[in-house]
Amino acid sequence: MEAFDELDDAALTALCAAMTTDQRRHAATLALWRLRAPLLMLRIDPAWGLHRTMVERVFRTMLLAPGAEESRRAYTEAVAEMASTPVFTDPEEGELDTVIAEVQVTALAELEMWNVLGELSAEEVERIIRHPREVSGWLDIGTRDSLWDHPAHLAHEQYLATAAGPGRSADFGYHSTCNLAAEAACHDIVLALPPAAGLLDTAAGREALALCEAFSAELVSTLSWQHNLGH
């Protein structure tokens, strides 16, 4: 998957470096939440041996209080169950055959590598935040290069015509612009959360999760469309 032109790298690096441990965990959780729906709403290759309930369990335990022993055990067990499936233990070599599978594997690999209960470094959080940017840019390229208009292209064009904030000066596409808007809003929310507050503990945290879920659903729509066109 090719990355697209980034925004100010120094700004994201500085932001991640300035975050507390809890803020980094929240920012990374929200970035992964923006890749969640393709794993839960789209078909998973049966050969992977991975049921969507396993993935849902991992995401659900990511929101538990990391300091509690019960939370630690639930998260560890959920990740171990997911990682015991063939997609992790016996991955196929070579390129994946669909755009859906490529996006799913990108998210799964990060879920396996990342221990939500541990202390995330600034570099790890920055890497995670870049994944939705890369997926968004990739889908924008596929949409732009398609011989067919996206079914919602008029709504997308209207959104881009009125959108403000990061990404517009760089002339990013619809998905990149939407992701950057969600990313910026989530960062503002994360930085304003009370110390030690979980994402589910405040209305603002729940709003951030809802923003990411809405964006993730947009990915599902475009992935399905591109897949049906044979991309």
PDB file of N, CA and C in Angstrom, residues 50-102:
ATOM      1  N   LEU A  50     -10.385 -16.570  11.085  1.00  0.00           N
ATOM      2  CA  LEU A  50     -10.650 -15.463  12.015  1.00  0.00           C
ATOM      3  C   LEU A  50     -12.121 -15.081  11.958  1.00  0.00           C
ATOM      4  N   HIS A  51     -12.792 -15.185  13.083  1.00  0.00           N
ATOM      5  CA  HIS A  51     -14.188 -14.756  13.136  1.00  0.00           C
ATOM      6  C   HIS A  51     -14.243 -13.312  13.609  1.00  0.00           C
ATOM      7  N   ARG A  52     -15.194 -12.580  13.079  1.00  0.00           N
ATOM      8  CA  ARG A  52     -15.291 -11.154  13.423  1.00  0.00           C
ATOM      9  C   ARG A  52     -15.542 -10.934  14.919  1.00  0.00           C
ATOM     10  N   THR A  53     -16.123 -11.920  15.607  1.00  0.00           N
ATOM     11  CA  THR A  53     -16.331 -11.761  17.049  1.00  0.00           C
ATOM     12  C   THR A  53     -15.005 -11.690  17.796  1.00  0.00           C
ATOM     13  N   MET A  54     -13.975 -12.354  17.274  1.00  0.00           N
ATOM     14  CA  MET A  54     -12.652 -12.273  17.896  1.00  0.00           C
ATOM     15  C   MET A  54     -12.109 -10.855  17.811  1.00  0.00           C
ATOM     16  N   VAL A  55     -12.288 -10.259  16.626  1.00  0.00           N
ATOM     17  CA  VAL A  55     -11.805  -8.890  16.433  1.00  0.00           C
ATOM     18  C   VAL A  55     -12.597  -7.914  17.291  1.00  0.00           C
ATOM     19  N   GLU A  56     -13.906  -8.090  17.330  1.00  0.00           N
ATOM     20  CA  GLU A  56     -14.750  -7.218  18.137  1.00  0.00           C
ATOM     21  C   GLU A  56     -14.350  -7.293  19.610  1.00  0.00           C
ATOM     22  N   ARG A  57     -13.988  -8.486  20.060  1.00  0.00           N
ATOM     23  CA  ARG A  57     -13.585  -8.649  21.458  1.00  0.00           C
ATOM     24  C   ARG A  57     -12.309  -7.867  21.753  1.00  0.00           C
ATOM     25  N   VAL A  58     -11.359  -7.887  20.820  1.00  0.00           N
ATOM     26  CA  VAL A  58     -10.128  -7.121  21.024  1.00  0.00           C
ATOM     27  C   VAL A  58     -10.439  -5.627  21.109  1.00  0.00           C
ATOM     28  N   PHE A  59     -11.237  -5.127  20.183  1.00  0.00           N
ATOM     29  CA  PHE A  59     -11.580  -3.709  20.210  1.00  0.00           C
ATOM     30  C   PHE A  59     -12.323  -3.347  21.497  1.00  0.00           C
ATOM     31  N   ARG A  60     -13.223  -4.220  21.937  1.00  0.00           N
ATOM     32  CA  ARG A  60     -13.984  -3.934  23.150  1.00  0.00           C
ATOM     33  C   ARG A  60     -13.076  -3.853  24.378  1.00  0.00           C
ATOM     34  N   THR A  61     -12.104  -4.761  24.467  1.00  0.00           N
ATOM     35  CA  THR A  61     -11.219  -4.751  25.627  1.00  0.00           C
ATOM     36  C   THR A  61     -10.224  -3.599  25.578  1.00  0.00           C
ATOM     37  N   MET A  62     -10.011  -3.008  24.398  1.00  0.00           N
ATOM     38  CA  MET A  62      -9.136  -1.839  24.307  1.00  0.00           C
ATOM     39  C   MET A  62      -9.672  -0.668  25.115  1.00  0.00           C
ATOM     40  N   LEU A  63     -10.983  -0.664  25.374  1.00  0.00           N
ATOM     41  CA  LEU A  63     -11.605   0.463  26.071  1.00  0.00           C
ATOM     42  C   LEU A  63     -11.670   0.254  27.576  1.00  0.00           C
ATOM     43  N   LEU A  64     -11.216  -0.907  28.056  1.00  0.00           N
ATOM     44  CA  LEU A  64     -11.247  -1.174  29.487  1.00  0.00           C
ATOM     45  C   LEU A  64     -10.124  -0.409  30.185  1.00  0.00           C
ATOM     46  N   ALA A  65     -10.298  -0.206  31.488  1.00  0.00           N
ATOM     47  CA  ALA A  65      -9.280   0.495  32.279  1.00  0.00           C
ATOM     48  C   ALA A  65      -8.001  -0.332  32.289  1.00  0.00           C
ATOM     49  N   PRO A  66      -6.881   0.204  31.793  1.00  0.00           N
ATOM     50  CA  PRO A  66      -5.660  -0.600  31.651  1.00  0.00           C
ATOM     51  C   PRO A  66      -5.028  -1.009  32.976  1.00  0.00           C
ATOM     52  N   GLY A  67      -5.312  -0.277  34.048  1.00  0.00           N
ATOM     53  CA  GLY A  67      -4.663  -0.587  35.319  1.00  0.00           C
ATOM     54  C   GLY A  67      -5.283  -1.746  36.072  1.00  0.00           C
ATOM     55  N   ALA A  68      -6.483  -2.133  35.731  1.00  0.00           N
ATOM     56  CA  ALA A  68      -7.182  -3.190  36.463  1.00  0.00           C
ATOM     57  C   ALA A  68      -6.720  -4.562  35.992  1.00  0.00           C
ATOM     58  N   GLU A  69      -6.532  -5.468  36.933  1.00  0.00           N
ATOM     59  CA  GLU A  69      -6.077  -6.811  36.601  1.00  0.00           C
ATOM     60  C   GLU A  69      -7.091  -7.526  35.706  1.00  0.00           C
ATOM     61  N   GLU A  70      -8.372  -7.329  35.968  1.00  0.00           N
ATOM     62  CA  GLU A  70      -9.404  -7.954  35.154  1.00  0.00           C
ATOM     63  C   GLU A  70      -9.323  -7.468  33.712  1.00  0.00           C
ATOM     64  N   SER A  71      -9.071  -6.173  33.527  1.00  0.00           N
ATOM     65  CA  SER A  71      -8.934  -5.617  32.185  1.00  0.00           C
ATOM     66  C   SER A  71      -7.710  -6.193  31.487  1.00  0.00           C
ATOM     67  N   ARG A  72      -6.623  -6.289  32.221  1.00  0.00           N
ATOM     68  CA  ARG A  72      -5.387  -6.815  31.650  1.00  0.00           C
ATOM     69  C   ARG A  72      -5.577  -8.252  31.173  1.00  0.00           C
ATOM     70  N   ARG A  73      -6.252  -9.053  31.987  1.00  0.00           N
ATOM     71  CA  ARG A  73      -6.478 -10.447  31.628  1.00  0.00           C
ATOM     72  C   ARG A  73      -7.409 -10.552  30.419  1.00  0.00           C
ATOM     73  N   ALA A  74      -8.471  -9.747  30.387  1.00  0.00           N
ATOM     74  CA  ALA A  74      -9.429  -9.792  29.282  1.00  0.00           C
ATOM     75  C   ALA A  74      -8.755  -9.397  27.971  1.00  0.00           C
ATOM     76  N   TYR A  75      -7.944  -8.354  27.999  1.00  0.00           N
ATOM     77  CA  TYR A  75      -7.266  -7.911  26.783  1.00  0.00           C
ATOM     78  C   TYR A  75      -6.259  -8.952  26.306  1.00  0.00           C
ATOM     79  N   THR A  76      -5.467  -9.479  27.238  1.00  0.00           N
ATOM     80  CA  THR A  76      -4.452 -10.473  26.875  1.00  0.00           C
ATOM     81  C   THR A  76      -5.090 -11.711  26.253  1.00  0.00           C
ATOM     82  N   GLU A  77      -6.200 -12.164  26.830  1.00  0.00           N
ATOM     83  CA  GLU A  77      -6.888 -13.342  26.310  1.00  0.00           C
ATOM     84  C   GLU A  77      -7.492 -13.068  24.931  1.00  0.00           C
ATOM     85  N   ALA A  78      -8.036 -11.888  24.741  1.00  0.00           N
ATOM     86  CA  ALA A  78      -8.648 -11.540  23.451  1.00  0.00           C
ATOM     87  C   ALA A  78      -7.608 -11.497  22.345  1.00  0.00           C
ATOM     88  N   VAL A  79      -6.453 -10.889  22.627  1.00  0.00           N
ATOM     89  CA  VAL A  79      -5.397 -10.804  21.616  1.00  0.00           C
ATOM     90  C   VAL A  79      -4.829 -12.194  21.326  1.00  0.00           C
ATOM     91  N   ALA A  80      -4.652 -13.009  22.369  1.00  0.00           N
ATOM     92  CA  ALA A  80      -4.112 -14.355  22.180  1.00  0.00           C
ATOM     93  C   ALA A  80      -5.035 -15.203  21.308  1.00  0.00           C
ATOM     94  N   GLU A  81      -6.346 -15.077  21.513  1.00  0.00           N
ATOM     95  CA  GLU A  81      -7.303 -15.826  20.701  1.00  0.00           C
ATOM     96  C   GLU A  81      -7.203 -15.406  19.241  1.00  0.00           C
ATOM     97  N   MET A  82      -7.153 -14.096  19.000  1.00  0.00           N
ATOM     98  CA  MET A  82      -7.060 -13.599  17.631  1.00  0.00           C
ATOM     99  C   MET A  82      -5.757 -14.036  16.972  1.00  0.00           C
ATOM    100  N   ALA A  83      -4.651 -13.957  17.723  1.00  0.00           N
ATOM    101  CA  ALA A  83      -3.337 -14.260  17.161  1.00  0.00           C
ATOM    102  C   ALA A  83      -3.101 -15.744  16.939  1.00  0.00           C
ATOM    103  N   SER A  84      -3.993 -16.588  17.441  1.00  0.00           N
ATOM    104  CA  SER A  84      -3.829 -18.034  17.261  1.00  0.00           C
ATOM    105  C   SER A  84      -4.414 -18.533  15.938  1.00  0.00           C
ATOM    106  N   THR A  85      -5.025 -17.644  15.168  1.00  0.00           N
ATOM    107  CA  THR A  85      -5.670 -18.033  13.913  1.00  0.00           C
ATOM    108  C   THR A  85      -4.638 -18.087  12.770  1.00  0.00           C
ATOM    109  N   PRO A  86      -4.952 -18.830  11.695  1.00  0.00           N
ATOM    110  CA  PRO A  86      -3.996 -19.000  10.592  1.00  0.00           C
ATOM    111  C   PRO A  86      -3.501 -17.714   9.948  1.00  0.00           C
ATOM    112  N   VAL A  87      -4.311 -16.665   9.933  1.00  0.00           N
ATOM    113  CA  VAL A  87      -3.855 -15.425   9.306  1.00  0.00           C
ATOM    114  C   VAL A  87      -2.615 -14.887  10.002  1.00  0.00           C
ATOM    115  N   PHE A  88      -2.422 -15.244  11.284  1.00  0.00           N
ATOM    116  CA  PHE A  88      -1.230 -14.840  12.025  1.00  0.00           C
ATOM    117  C   PHE A  88      -0.192 -15.959  12.093  1.00  0.00           C
ATOM    118  N   THR A  89      -0.636 -17.187  12.324  1.00  0.00           N
ATOM    119  CA  THR A  89       0.301 -18.297  12.516  1.00  0.00           C
ATOM    120  C   THR A  89       0.831 -18.880  11.209  1.00  0.00           C
ATOM    121  N   ASP A  90       0.063 -18.763  10.149  1.00  0.00           N
ATOM    122  CA  ASP A  90       0.471 -19.324   8.857  1.00  0.00           C
ATOM    123  C   ASP A  90       0.055 -18.399   7.723  1.00  0.00           C
ATOM    124  N   PRO A  91       0.580 -17.180   7.714  1.00  0.00           N
ATOM    125  CA  PRO A  91       0.140 -16.202   6.695  1.00  0.00           C
ATOM    126  C   PRO A  91       0.582 -16.609   5.301  1.00  0.00           C
ATOM    127  N   GLU A  92      -0.278 -16.322   4.335  1.00  0.00           N
ATOM    128  CA  GLU A  92       0.053 -16.618   2.948  1.00  0.00           C
ATOM    129  C   GLU A  92       1.085 -15.623   2.439  1.00  0.00           C
ATOM    130  N   GLU A  93       1.993 -16.129   1.594  1.00  0.00           N
ATOM    131  CA  GLU A  93       2.998 -15.267   0.999  1.00  0.00           C
ATOM    132  C   GLU A  93       2.452 -14.651  -0.284  1.00  0.00           C
ATOM    133  N   GLY A  94       3.029 -13.545  -0.657  1.00  0.00           N
ATOM    134  CA  GLY A  94       2.600 -12.894  -1.891  1.00  0.00           C
ATOM    135  C   GLY A  94       1.585 -11.805  -1.632  1.00  0.00           C
ATOM    136  N   GLU A  95       1.141 -11.176  -2.715  1.00  0.00           N
ATOM    137  CA  GLU A  95       0.214 -10.068  -2.611  1.00  0.00           C
ATOM    138  C   GLU A  95      -1.202 -10.555  -2.327  1.00  0.00           C
ATOM    139  N   LEU A  96      -1.946  -9.753  -1.585  1.00  0.00           N
ATOM    140  CA  LEU A  96      -3.345 -10.056  -1.329  1.00  0.00           C
ATOM    141  C   LEU A  96      -4.165  -9.746  -2.576  1.00  0.00           C
ATOM    142  N   ASP A  97      -5.274 -10.460  -2.743  1.00  0.00           N
ATOM    143  CA  ASP A  97      -5.982 -10.380  -4.021  1.00  0.00           C
ATOM    144  C   ASP A  97      -7.112  -9.363  -4.061  1.00  0.00           C
ATOM    145  N   THR A  98      -7.416  -8.697  -2.942  1.00  0.00           N
ATOM    146  CA  THR A  98      -8.471  -7.687  -2.951  1.00  0.00           C
ATOM    147  C   THR A  98      -8.063  -6.478  -2.121  1.00  0.00           C
ATOM    148  N   VAL A  99      -8.651  -5.337  -2.438  1.00  0.00           N
ATOM    149  CA  VAL A  99      -8.387  -4.141  -1.644  1.00  0.00           C
ATOM    150  C   VAL A  99      -8.914  -4.318  -0.230  1.00  0.00           C
ATOM    151  N   ILE A 100     -10.021  -5.029  -0.088  1.00  0.00           N
ATOM    152  CA  ILE A 100     -10.592  -5.253   1.239  1.00  0.00           C
ATOM    153  C   ILE A 100      -9.618  -6.029   2.111  1.00  0.00           C
ATOM    154  N   ALA A 101      -9.058  -7.102   1.557  1.00  0.00           N
ATOM    155  CA  ALA A 101      -8.125  -7.924   2.323  1.00  0.00           C
ATOM    156  C   ALA A 101      -6.892  -7.131   2.723  1.00  0.00           C
ATOM    157  N   GLU A 102      -6.416  -6.268   1.846  1.00  0.00           N
ATOM    158  CA  GLU A 102      -5.214  -5.494   2.156  1.00  0.00           C
ATOM    159  C   GLU A 102      -5.473  -4.525   3.309  1.00  0.00           C
TER     160      GLU A 102
END
